[in-house]
């Protein structure tokens, strides 16, 4: 097995090579606006998973996935040539769901903020259901009687 730091460095280098190749040398018309987001390499440096996102619709995402699969051989040979490892890792392309998840979370947070603002707006004009001060206080008559009882006990 290989050191984890070496595997991470190789993953970073593969990410750079694949991104550069997609930008400059791969001229497939099916390839949309693809961004390589992450790369992970197994501990034996034999397999690399390249995560990518595509800006566009589901059809454009499917077309880009097909273009990446067809360019896999060229990309693998270029990775092997530029990295200088004994065995060029096999490349697996996976769509990265992270941006979609982040967008969904942003939508949920914005909806929660809107609901909080609505509750705050309703709270400004709200009044108490009962008395303003809900705590029980002794009546003035009861207080006067208690003071009189205490005064009688003190005299006795």
Short mmCIF file of N, CA and C in Angstrom, two decimals:
data_model
loop_
_atom_site.label_atom_id
_atom_site.label_comp_id
_atom_site.label_asym_id
_atom_site.label_seq_id
_atom_site.Cartn_x
_atom_site.Cartn_y
_atom_site.Cartn_z
N UNK A 1 0.84 -1.18 0.00
CA UNK A 1 0.00 0.00 0.00
C UNK A 1 0.89 1.25 0.00
N UNK A 2 0.27 2.32 -0.40
CA UNK A 2 1.00 3.56 -0.59
C UNK A 2 0.62 4.54 0.52
N UNK A 3 1.50 5.44 0.80
CA UNK A 3 1.26 6.49 1.78
C UNK A 3 0.03 7.31 1.35
N UNK A 4 -0.79 7.67 2.30
CA UNK A 4 -2.01 8.42 2.01
C UNK A 4 -1.70 9.80 1.41
N UNK A 5 -0.61 10.40 1.83
CA UNK A 5 -0.22 11.71 1.29
C UNK A 5 0.14 11.59 -0.18
N UNK A 6 0.81 10.50 -0.54
CA UNK A 6 1.17 10.30 -1.95
C UNK A 6 -0.08 10.06 -2.79
N UNK A 7 -1.03 9.32 -2.25
CA UNK A 7 -2.28 9.08 -2.97
C UNK A 7 -3.04 10.39 -3.17
N UNK A 8 -3.03 11.24 -2.15
CA UNK A 8 -3.72 12.53 -2.26
C UNK A 8 -3.05 13.44 -3.29
N UNK A 9 -1.72 13.43 -3.30
CA UNK A 9 -0.99 14.23 -4.30
C UNK A 9 -1.29 13.74 -5.71
N UNK A 10 -1.33 12.42 -5.87
CA UNK A 10 -1.64 11.86 -7.18
C UNK A 10 -3.07 12.21 -7.58
N UNK A 11 -3.98 12.18 -6.63
CA UNK A 11 -5.38 12.54 -6.92
C UNK A 11 -5.47 14.00 -7.36
N UNK A 12 -4.75 14.88 -6.69
CA UNK A 12 -4.76 16.30 -7.08
C UNK A 12 -4.18 16.48 -8.48
N UNK A 13 -3.11 15.76 -8.77
CA UNK A 13 -2.49 15.87 -10.09
C UNK A 13 -3.42 15.33 -11.18
N UNK A 14 -4.09 14.23 -10.90
CA UNK A 14 -5.04 13.67 -11.87
C UNK A 14 -6.18 14.66 -12.11
N UNK A 15 -6.64 15.30 -11.07
CA UNK A 15 -7.71 16.29 -11.22
C UNK A 15 -7.26 17.42 -12.14
N UNK A 16 -6.03 17.90 -11.96
CA UNK A 16 -5.51 18.97 -12.81
C UNK A 16 -5.39 18.51 -14.26
N UNK A 17 -4.86 17.32 -14.46
CA UNK A 17 -4.66 16.82 -15.82
C UNK A 17 -5.99 16.65 -16.54
N UNK A 18 -6.95 16.02 -15.87
CA UNK A 18 -8.25 15.78 -16.50
C UNK A 18 -8.94 17.11 -16.80
N UNK A 19 -8.91 18.06 -15.89
CA UNK A 19 -9.54 19.35 -16.13
C UNK A 19 -8.89 20.07 -17.30
N UNK A 20 -7.59 20.03 -17.35
CA UNK A 20 -6.88 20.69 -18.45
C UNK A 20 -7.18 20.01 -19.79
N UNK A 21 -7.22 18.70 -19.78
CA UNK A 21 -7.53 17.96 -21.02
C UNK A 21 -8.95 18.25 -21.49
N UNK A 22 -9.89 18.32 -20.58
CA UNK A 22 -11.27 18.60 -20.96
C UNK A 22 -11.40 20.02 -21.51
N UNK A 23 -10.62 20.91 -20.98
CA UNK A 23 -10.69 22.30 -21.42
C UNK A 23 -10.02 22.51 -22.78
N UNK A 24 -8.89 21.87 -22.99
CA UNK A 24 -8.07 22.19 -24.16
C UNK A 24 -8.08 21.15 -25.27
N UNK A 25 -8.07 19.86 -24.94
CA UNK A 25 -7.82 18.86 -25.98
C UNK A 25 -9.02 18.01 -26.37
N UNK A 26 -9.96 17.82 -25.50
CA UNK A 26 -11.13 17.00 -25.83
C UNK A 26 -12.15 17.92 -26.50
N UNK A 27 -12.45 17.63 -27.76
CA UNK A 27 -13.33 18.50 -28.55
C UNK A 27 -14.65 17.81 -28.89
N UNK A 28 -15.20 17.07 -27.97
CA UNK A 28 -16.46 16.37 -28.19
C UNK A 28 -17.61 17.37 -28.07
N UNK A 29 -18.48 17.47 -29.08
CA UNK A 29 -19.58 18.45 -28.99
C UNK A 29 -20.60 18.12 -27.90
N UNK A 30 -20.65 16.86 -27.46
CA UNK A 30 -21.58 16.48 -26.39
C UNK A 30 -21.12 16.99 -25.03
N UNK A 31 -19.85 17.31 -24.94
CA UNK A 31 -19.27 17.74 -23.67
C UNK A 31 -19.74 19.15 -23.36
N UNK A 32 -20.51 19.28 -22.30
CA UNK A 32 -21.04 20.59 -21.91
C UNK A 32 -20.05 21.33 -21.02
N UNK A 33 -20.59 22.19 -20.20
CA UNK A 33 -19.78 22.97 -19.28
C UNK A 33 -19.48 22.10 -18.06
N UNK A 34 -18.38 21.34 -18.14
CA UNK A 34 -18.02 20.36 -17.11
C UNK A 34 -16.97 20.96 -16.18
N UNK A 35 -17.17 20.76 -14.89
CA UNK A 35 -16.20 21.18 -13.89
C UNK A 35 -15.79 19.95 -13.08
N UNK A 36 -14.49 19.70 -13.01
CA UNK A 36 -13.98 18.59 -12.20
C UNK A 36 -13.89 19.09 -10.76
N UNK A 37 -14.67 18.48 -9.87
CA UNK A 37 -14.74 18.98 -8.50
C UNK A 37 -13.80 18.26 -7.54
N UNK A 38 -13.58 16.95 -7.75
CA UNK A 38 -12.74 16.20 -6.83
C UNK A 38 -12.26 14.93 -7.51
N UNK A 39 -11.17 14.38 -6.99
CA UNK A 39 -10.65 13.10 -7.46
C UNK A 39 -10.19 12.32 -6.26
N UNK A 40 -10.52 11.03 -6.26
CA UNK A 40 -10.09 10.15 -5.18
C UNK A 40 -9.40 8.94 -5.79
N UNK A 41 -8.27 8.58 -5.19
CA UNK A 41 -7.48 7.45 -5.67
C UNK A 41 -7.47 6.38 -4.59
N UNK A 42 -7.58 5.10 -5.02
CA UNK A 42 -7.53 4.01 -4.05
C UNK A 42 -6.13 3.91 -3.47
N UNK A 43 -6.00 3.16 -2.39
CA UNK A 43 -4.71 3.06 -1.69
C UNK A 43 -3.64 2.39 -2.54
N UNK A 44 -4.02 1.53 -3.48
CA UNK A 44 -3.02 0.88 -4.33
C UNK A 44 -2.74 1.66 -5.62
N UNK A 45 -3.32 2.84 -5.76
CA UNK A 45 -3.13 3.74 -6.91
C UNK A 45 -3.58 3.13 -8.24
N UNK A 46 -4.48 2.15 -8.20
CA UNK A 46 -4.93 1.49 -9.43
C UNK A 46 -6.22 2.10 -9.98
N UNK A 47 -7.04 2.66 -9.12
CA UNK A 47 -8.32 3.20 -9.55
C UNK A 47 -8.46 4.64 -9.07
N UNK A 48 -8.97 5.47 -9.96
CA UNK A 48 -9.22 6.86 -9.62
C UNK A 48 -10.67 7.20 -9.97
N UNK A 49 -11.35 7.82 -9.04
CA UNK A 49 -12.72 8.26 -9.26
C UNK A 49 -12.69 9.78 -9.41
N UNK A 50 -13.18 10.25 -10.55
CA UNK A 50 -13.19 11.68 -10.85
C UNK A 50 -14.62 12.17 -10.72
N UNK A 51 -14.84 13.12 -9.80
CA UNK A 51 -16.16 13.69 -9.60
C UNK A 51 -16.27 14.97 -10.42
N UNK A 52 -17.42 15.15 -11.06
CA UNK A 52 -17.60 16.31 -11.93
C UNK A 52 -19.03 16.83 -11.79
N UNK A 53 -19.22 18.08 -12.17
CA UNK A 53 -20.54 18.67 -12.26
C UNK A 53 -20.72 19.22 -13.66
N UNK A 54 -21.97 19.31 -14.08
CA UNK A 54 -22.30 19.85 -15.40
C UNK A 54 -23.32 20.95 -15.20
N UNK A 55 -23.04 22.09 -15.77
CA UNK A 55 -23.99 23.19 -15.72
C UNK A 55 -24.97 23.00 -16.86
N UNK A 56 -26.22 22.78 -16.52
CA UNK A 56 -27.23 22.60 -17.56
C UNK A 56 -28.31 21.63 -17.14
N UNK A 57 -29.06 21.18 -18.13
CA UNK A 57 -30.20 20.30 -17.87
C UNK A 57 -29.76 18.85 -17.70
N UNK A 58 -30.74 18.00 -17.44
CA UNK A 58 -30.46 16.57 -17.29
C UNK A 58 -29.98 15.96 -18.61
N UNK A 59 -30.51 16.43 -19.71
CA UNK A 59 -30.08 15.92 -21.03
C UNK A 59 -28.62 16.28 -21.28
N UNK A 60 -28.25 17.51 -20.95
CA UNK A 60 -26.84 17.92 -21.11
C UNK A 60 -25.93 17.14 -20.17
N UNK A 61 -26.43 16.82 -19.00
CA UNK A 61 -25.66 16.02 -18.04
C UNK A 61 -25.43 14.61 -18.60
N UNK A 62 -26.46 14.02 -19.20
CA UNK A 62 -26.33 12.68 -19.79
C UNK A 62 -25.37 12.71 -20.98
N UNK A 63 -25.47 13.76 -21.81
CA UNK A 63 -24.56 13.87 -22.96
C UNK A 63 -23.11 14.02 -22.50
N UNK A 64 -22.89 14.81 -21.47
CA UNK A 64 -21.54 15.00 -20.95
C UNK A 64 -21.00 13.70 -20.36
N UNK A 65 -21.85 12.92 -19.70
CA UNK A 65 -21.42 11.64 -19.14
C UNK A 65 -20.99 10.69 -20.25
N UNK A 66 -21.74 10.69 -21.35
CA UNK A 66 -21.38 9.84 -22.49
C UNK A 66 -20.07 10.30 -23.12
N UNK A 67 -19.87 11.61 -23.22
CA UNK A 67 -18.63 12.14 -23.79
C UNK A 67 -17.43 11.79 -22.91
N UNK A 68 -17.60 11.86 -21.59
CA UNK A 68 -16.51 11.51 -20.69
C UNK A 68 -16.17 10.02 -20.79
N UNK A 69 -17.19 9.18 -20.92
CA UNK A 69 -16.94 7.75 -21.07
C UNK A 69 -16.19 7.46 -22.36
N UNK A 70 -16.51 8.16 -23.43
CA UNK A 70 -15.82 7.91 -24.70
C UNK A 70 -14.39 8.45 -24.69
N UNK A 71 -14.13 9.48 -23.88
CA UNK A 71 -12.78 10.06 -23.83
C UNK A 71 -11.94 9.44 -22.71
N UNK A 72 -12.46 8.45 -22.04
CA UNK A 72 -11.78 7.85 -20.90
C UNK A 72 -10.39 7.31 -21.26
N UNK A 73 -10.25 6.66 -22.40
CA UNK A 73 -8.96 6.08 -22.81
C UNK A 73 -7.90 7.15 -23.04
N UNK A 74 -8.27 8.20 -23.74
CA UNK A 74 -7.33 9.30 -24.01
C UNK A 74 -6.90 9.95 -22.69
N UNK A 75 -7.88 10.17 -21.82
CA UNK A 75 -7.57 10.80 -20.54
C UNK A 75 -6.67 9.91 -19.69
N UNK A 76 -6.93 8.61 -19.69
CA UNK A 76 -6.11 7.70 -18.89
C UNK A 76 -4.67 7.66 -19.41
N UNK A 77 -4.50 7.60 -20.73
CA UNK A 77 -3.14 7.57 -21.27
C UNK A 77 -2.39 8.86 -20.96
N UNK A 78 -3.09 9.99 -21.00
CA UNK A 78 -2.45 11.27 -20.69
C UNK A 78 -2.09 11.35 -19.20
N UNK A 79 -2.96 10.82 -18.33
CA UNK A 79 -2.67 10.79 -16.90
C UNK A 79 -1.43 9.94 -16.65
N UNK A 80 -1.35 8.78 -17.29
CA UNK A 80 -0.18 7.91 -17.13
C UNK A 80 1.09 8.58 -17.62
N UNK A 81 0.99 9.28 -18.76
CA UNK A 81 2.17 9.94 -19.32
C UNK A 81 2.65 11.08 -18.43
N UNK A 82 1.72 11.89 -17.91
CA UNK A 82 2.12 13.07 -17.14
C UNK A 82 2.47 12.77 -15.68
N UNK A 83 1.94 11.72 -15.12
CA UNK A 83 2.23 11.44 -13.71
C UNK A 83 3.47 10.56 -13.55
N UNK A 84 3.74 9.73 -14.51
CA UNK A 84 4.93 8.89 -14.44
C UNK A 84 4.80 7.70 -13.51
N UNK A 85 3.59 7.32 -13.14
CA UNK A 85 3.42 6.14 -12.29
C UNK A 85 3.53 4.89 -13.16
N UNK A 86 3.87 3.78 -12.54
CA UNK A 86 4.07 2.54 -13.29
C UNK A 86 2.79 2.09 -13.99
N UNK A 87 1.68 2.12 -13.28
CA UNK A 87 0.40 1.73 -13.86
C UNK A 87 -0.53 2.94 -13.82
N UNK A 88 -1.00 3.33 -14.98
CA UNK A 88 -1.95 4.44 -15.03
C UNK A 88 -3.27 3.97 -14.41
N UNK A 89 -3.81 4.72 -13.48
CA UNK A 89 -5.04 4.28 -12.82
C UNK A 89 -6.23 4.31 -13.79
N UNK A 90 -7.14 3.36 -13.61
CA UNK A 90 -8.37 3.40 -14.39
C UNK A 90 -9.22 4.54 -13.87
N UNK A 91 -9.85 5.25 -14.79
CA UNK A 91 -10.64 6.41 -14.43
C UNK A 91 -12.13 6.05 -14.42
N UNK A 92 -12.79 6.46 -13.38
CA UNK A 92 -14.23 6.30 -13.28
C UNK A 92 -14.81 7.69 -13.05
N UNK A 93 -15.77 8.06 -13.88
CA UNK A 93 -16.38 9.39 -13.76
C UNK A 93 -17.72 9.27 -13.06
N UNK A 94 -17.89 10.10 -12.03
CA UNK A 94 -19.15 10.12 -11.28
C UNK A 94 -19.63 11.56 -11.17
N UNK A 95 -20.94 11.72 -11.40
CA UNK A 95 -21.52 13.05 -11.24
C UNK A 95 -21.53 13.39 -9.76
N UNK A 96 -21.09 14.58 -9.42
CA UNK A 96 -21.00 15.04 -8.03
C UNK A 96 -22.33 15.69 -7.63
N UNK A 97 -23.06 15.08 -6.71
CA UNK A 97 -24.36 15.66 -6.31
C UNK A 97 -24.24 16.80 -5.31
N UNK A 98 -23.04 17.13 -4.88
CA UNK A 98 -22.86 18.15 -3.86
C UNK A 98 -23.44 19.52 -4.23
N UNK A 99 -23.22 20.06 -5.43
CA UNK A 99 -23.81 21.36 -5.75
C UNK A 99 -25.34 21.32 -5.73
N UNK A 100 -25.94 20.20 -6.18
CA UNK A 100 -27.39 20.09 -6.15
C UNK A 100 -27.88 20.07 -4.70
N UNK A 101 -27.16 19.35 -3.84
CA UNK A 101 -27.53 19.30 -2.43
C UNK A 101 -27.39 20.67 -1.78
N UNK A 102 -26.33 21.37 -2.12
CA UNK A 102 -26.11 22.71 -1.56
C UNK A 102 -27.22 23.66 -2.03
N UNK A 103 -27.62 23.56 -3.27
CA UNK A 103 -28.70 24.40 -3.79
C UNK A 103 -30.01 24.10 -3.05
N UNK A 104 -30.27 22.83 -2.81
CA UNK A 104 -31.48 22.43 -2.09
C UNK A 104 -31.44 22.97 -0.65
N UNK A 105 -30.29 22.87 0.01
CA UNK A 105 -30.16 23.40 1.37
C UNK A 105 -30.35 24.92 1.40
N UNK A 106 -29.82 25.62 0.39
CA UNK A 106 -30.02 27.07 0.31
C UNK A 106 -31.50 27.40 0.17
N UNK A 107 -32.22 26.62 -0.63
CA UNK A 107 -33.66 26.84 -0.79
C UNK A 107 -34.39 26.63 0.53
N UNK A 108 -34.01 25.58 1.26
CA UNK A 108 -34.64 25.31 2.55
C UNK A 108 -34.35 26.42 3.56
N UNK A 109 -33.12 26.91 3.58
CA UNK A 109 -32.75 27.99 4.50
C UNK A 109 -33.52 29.27 4.17
N UNK A 110 -33.65 29.58 2.88
CA UNK A 110 -34.40 30.77 2.48
C UNK A 110 -35.87 30.64 2.86
N UNK A 111 -36.44 29.45 2.71
CA UNK A 111 -37.84 29.24 3.10
C UNK A 111 -37.99 29.40 4.61
N UNK A 112 -37.04 28.90 5.39
CA UNK A 112 -37.09 29.04 6.85
C UNK A 112 -36.97 30.51 7.24
N UNK A 113 -36.12 31.26 6.58
CA UNK A 113 -35.99 32.69 6.87
C UNK A 113 -37.30 33.43 6.58
N UNK A 114 -37.95 33.07 5.48
CA UNK A 114 -39.22 33.71 5.13
C UNK A 114 -40.28 33.40 6.20
N UNK A 115 -40.32 32.15 6.68
CA UNK A 115 -41.27 31.79 7.73
C UNK A 115 -40.95 32.52 9.03
N UNK A 116 -39.67 32.65 9.36
CA UNK A 116 -39.27 33.39 10.57
C UNK A 116 -39.68 34.85 10.47
N UNK A 117 -39.53 35.45 9.30
CA UNK A 117 -39.92 36.84 9.11
C UNK A 117 -41.43 36.98 9.27
N UNK A 118 -42.19 36.02 8.76
CA UNK A 118 -43.65 36.05 8.90
C UNK A 118 -44.05 35.94 10.37
N UNK A 119 -43.42 35.06 11.11
CA UNK A 119 -43.71 34.91 12.54
C UNK A 119 -43.36 36.19 13.28
N UNK A 120 -42.24 36.81 12.96
CA UNK A 120 -41.84 38.07 13.61
C UNK A 120 -42.83 39.17 13.29
N UNK A 121 -43.33 39.20 12.05
CA UNK A 121 -44.30 40.21 11.65
C UNK A 121 -45.61 40.01 12.44
N UNK A 122 -46.03 38.77 12.63
CA UNK A 122 -47.24 38.50 13.39
C UNK A 122 -47.04 38.79 14.87
N UNK A 123 -45.83 38.58 15.38
CA UNK A 123 -45.55 38.82 16.80
C UNK A 123 -45.59 40.31 17.14
N UNK A 124 -45.31 41.17 16.17
CA UNK A 124 -45.32 42.61 16.44
C UNK A 124 -46.71 43.10 16.81
N UNK A 125 -47.73 42.54 16.18
CA UNK A 125 -49.10 43.00 16.42
C UNK A 125 -49.85 42.10 17.39
N UNK A 126 -49.22 41.09 17.91
CA UNK A 126 -49.88 40.13 18.80
C UNK A 126 -50.04 40.69 20.20
N UNK A 127 -51.05 40.18 20.89
CA UNK A 127 -51.24 40.55 22.29
C UNK A 127 -51.30 39.27 23.11
N UNK A 128 -51.18 39.44 24.42
CA UNK A 128 -51.18 38.27 25.29
C UNK A 128 -52.56 37.62 25.31
N UNK A 129 -52.60 36.31 25.48
CA UNK A 129 -53.87 35.59 25.54
C UNK A 129 -54.57 35.86 26.86
N UNK A 130 -53.82 35.99 27.90
CA UNK A 130 -54.39 36.28 29.23
C UNK A 130 -53.95 37.65 29.65
N UNK A 131 -53.57 37.75 30.92
CA UNK A 131 -53.07 39.02 31.44
C UNK A 131 -51.64 39.23 30.98
N UNK A 132 -51.21 40.46 30.98
CA UNK A 132 -49.85 40.78 30.56
C UNK A 132 -48.84 40.17 31.52
N UNK A 133 -49.19 40.16 32.82
CA UNK A 133 -48.31 39.57 33.82
C UNK A 133 -49.00 38.31 34.36
N UNK A 134 -48.58 37.12 33.95
CA UNK A 134 -49.31 35.91 34.30
C UNK A 134 -49.07 35.41 35.73
N UNK A 135 -48.18 36.04 36.49
CA UNK A 135 -47.85 35.54 37.81
C UNK A 135 -48.87 36.01 38.83
N UNK A 136 -49.23 35.13 39.74
CA UNK A 136 -50.21 35.44 40.77
C UNK A 136 -49.57 36.33 41.83
N UNK A 137 -50.30 37.38 42.18
CA UNK A 137 -49.82 38.30 43.22
C UNK A 137 -50.88 38.37 44.31
N UNK A 138 -50.45 38.51 45.54
CA UNK A 138 -51.43 38.58 46.62
C UNK A 138 -52.24 39.88 46.53
N UNK A 139 -53.49 39.77 46.91
CA UNK A 139 -54.35 40.96 46.91
C UNK A 139 -53.89 41.91 48.00
N UNK A 140 -54.30 43.17 47.88
CA UNK A 140 -53.92 44.16 48.88
C UNK A 140 -54.57 43.86 50.23
N UNK A 141 -55.81 43.33 50.18
CA UNK A 141 -56.51 43.01 51.43
C UNK A 141 -55.79 41.87 52.15
N UNK A 142 -55.36 40.86 51.38
CA UNK A 142 -54.65 39.74 52.00
C UNK A 142 -53.35 40.22 52.62
N UNK A 143 -52.66 41.14 51.94
CA UNK A 143 -51.41 41.67 52.48
C UNK A 143 -51.67 42.43 53.79
N UNK A 144 -52.74 43.20 53.83
CA UNK A 144 -53.07 43.96 55.04
C UNK A 144 -53.39 43.01 56.20
N UNK A 145 -54.13 41.94 55.91
CA UNK A 145 -54.45 40.96 56.95
C UNK A 145 -53.18 40.27 57.45
N UNK A 146 -52.28 39.92 56.52
CA UNK A 146 -51.04 39.25 56.93
C UNK A 146 -50.21 40.18 57.80
N UNK A 147 -50.13 41.46 57.45
CA UNK A 147 -49.38 42.41 58.27
C UNK A 147 -49.99 42.55 59.66
N UNK A 148 -51.31 42.55 59.70
CA UNK A 148 -52.00 42.66 60.99
C UNK A 148 -51.73 41.41 61.83
N UNK A 149 -51.74 40.21 61.17
CA UNK A 149 -51.44 38.98 61.90
C UNK A 149 -50.00 38.99 62.44
N UNK A 150 -49.09 39.44 61.65
CA UNK A 150 -47.69 39.50 62.07
C UNK A 150 -47.53 40.47 63.23
N UNK A 151 -48.25 41.61 63.17
CA UNK A 151 -48.16 42.60 64.24
C UNK A 151 -48.74 42.04 65.53
N UNK A 152 -49.86 41.30 65.46
CA UNK A 152 -50.45 40.69 66.65
C UNK A 152 -49.52 39.66 67.26
N UNK A 153 -48.86 38.87 66.42
CA UNK A 153 -47.92 37.85 66.92
C UNK A 153 -46.72 38.51 67.60
N UNK A 154 -46.29 39.63 67.08
CA UNK A 154 -45.15 40.32 67.67
C UNK A 154 -45.51 40.89 69.03
N UNK A 155 -46.72 41.33 69.22
CA UNK A 155 -47.16 41.89 70.50
C UNK A 155 -47.32 40.79 71.53
N UNK A 156 -47.67 39.66 71.07
CA UNK A 156 -47.96 38.59 72.02
C UNK A 156 -46.72 37.92 72.54
#
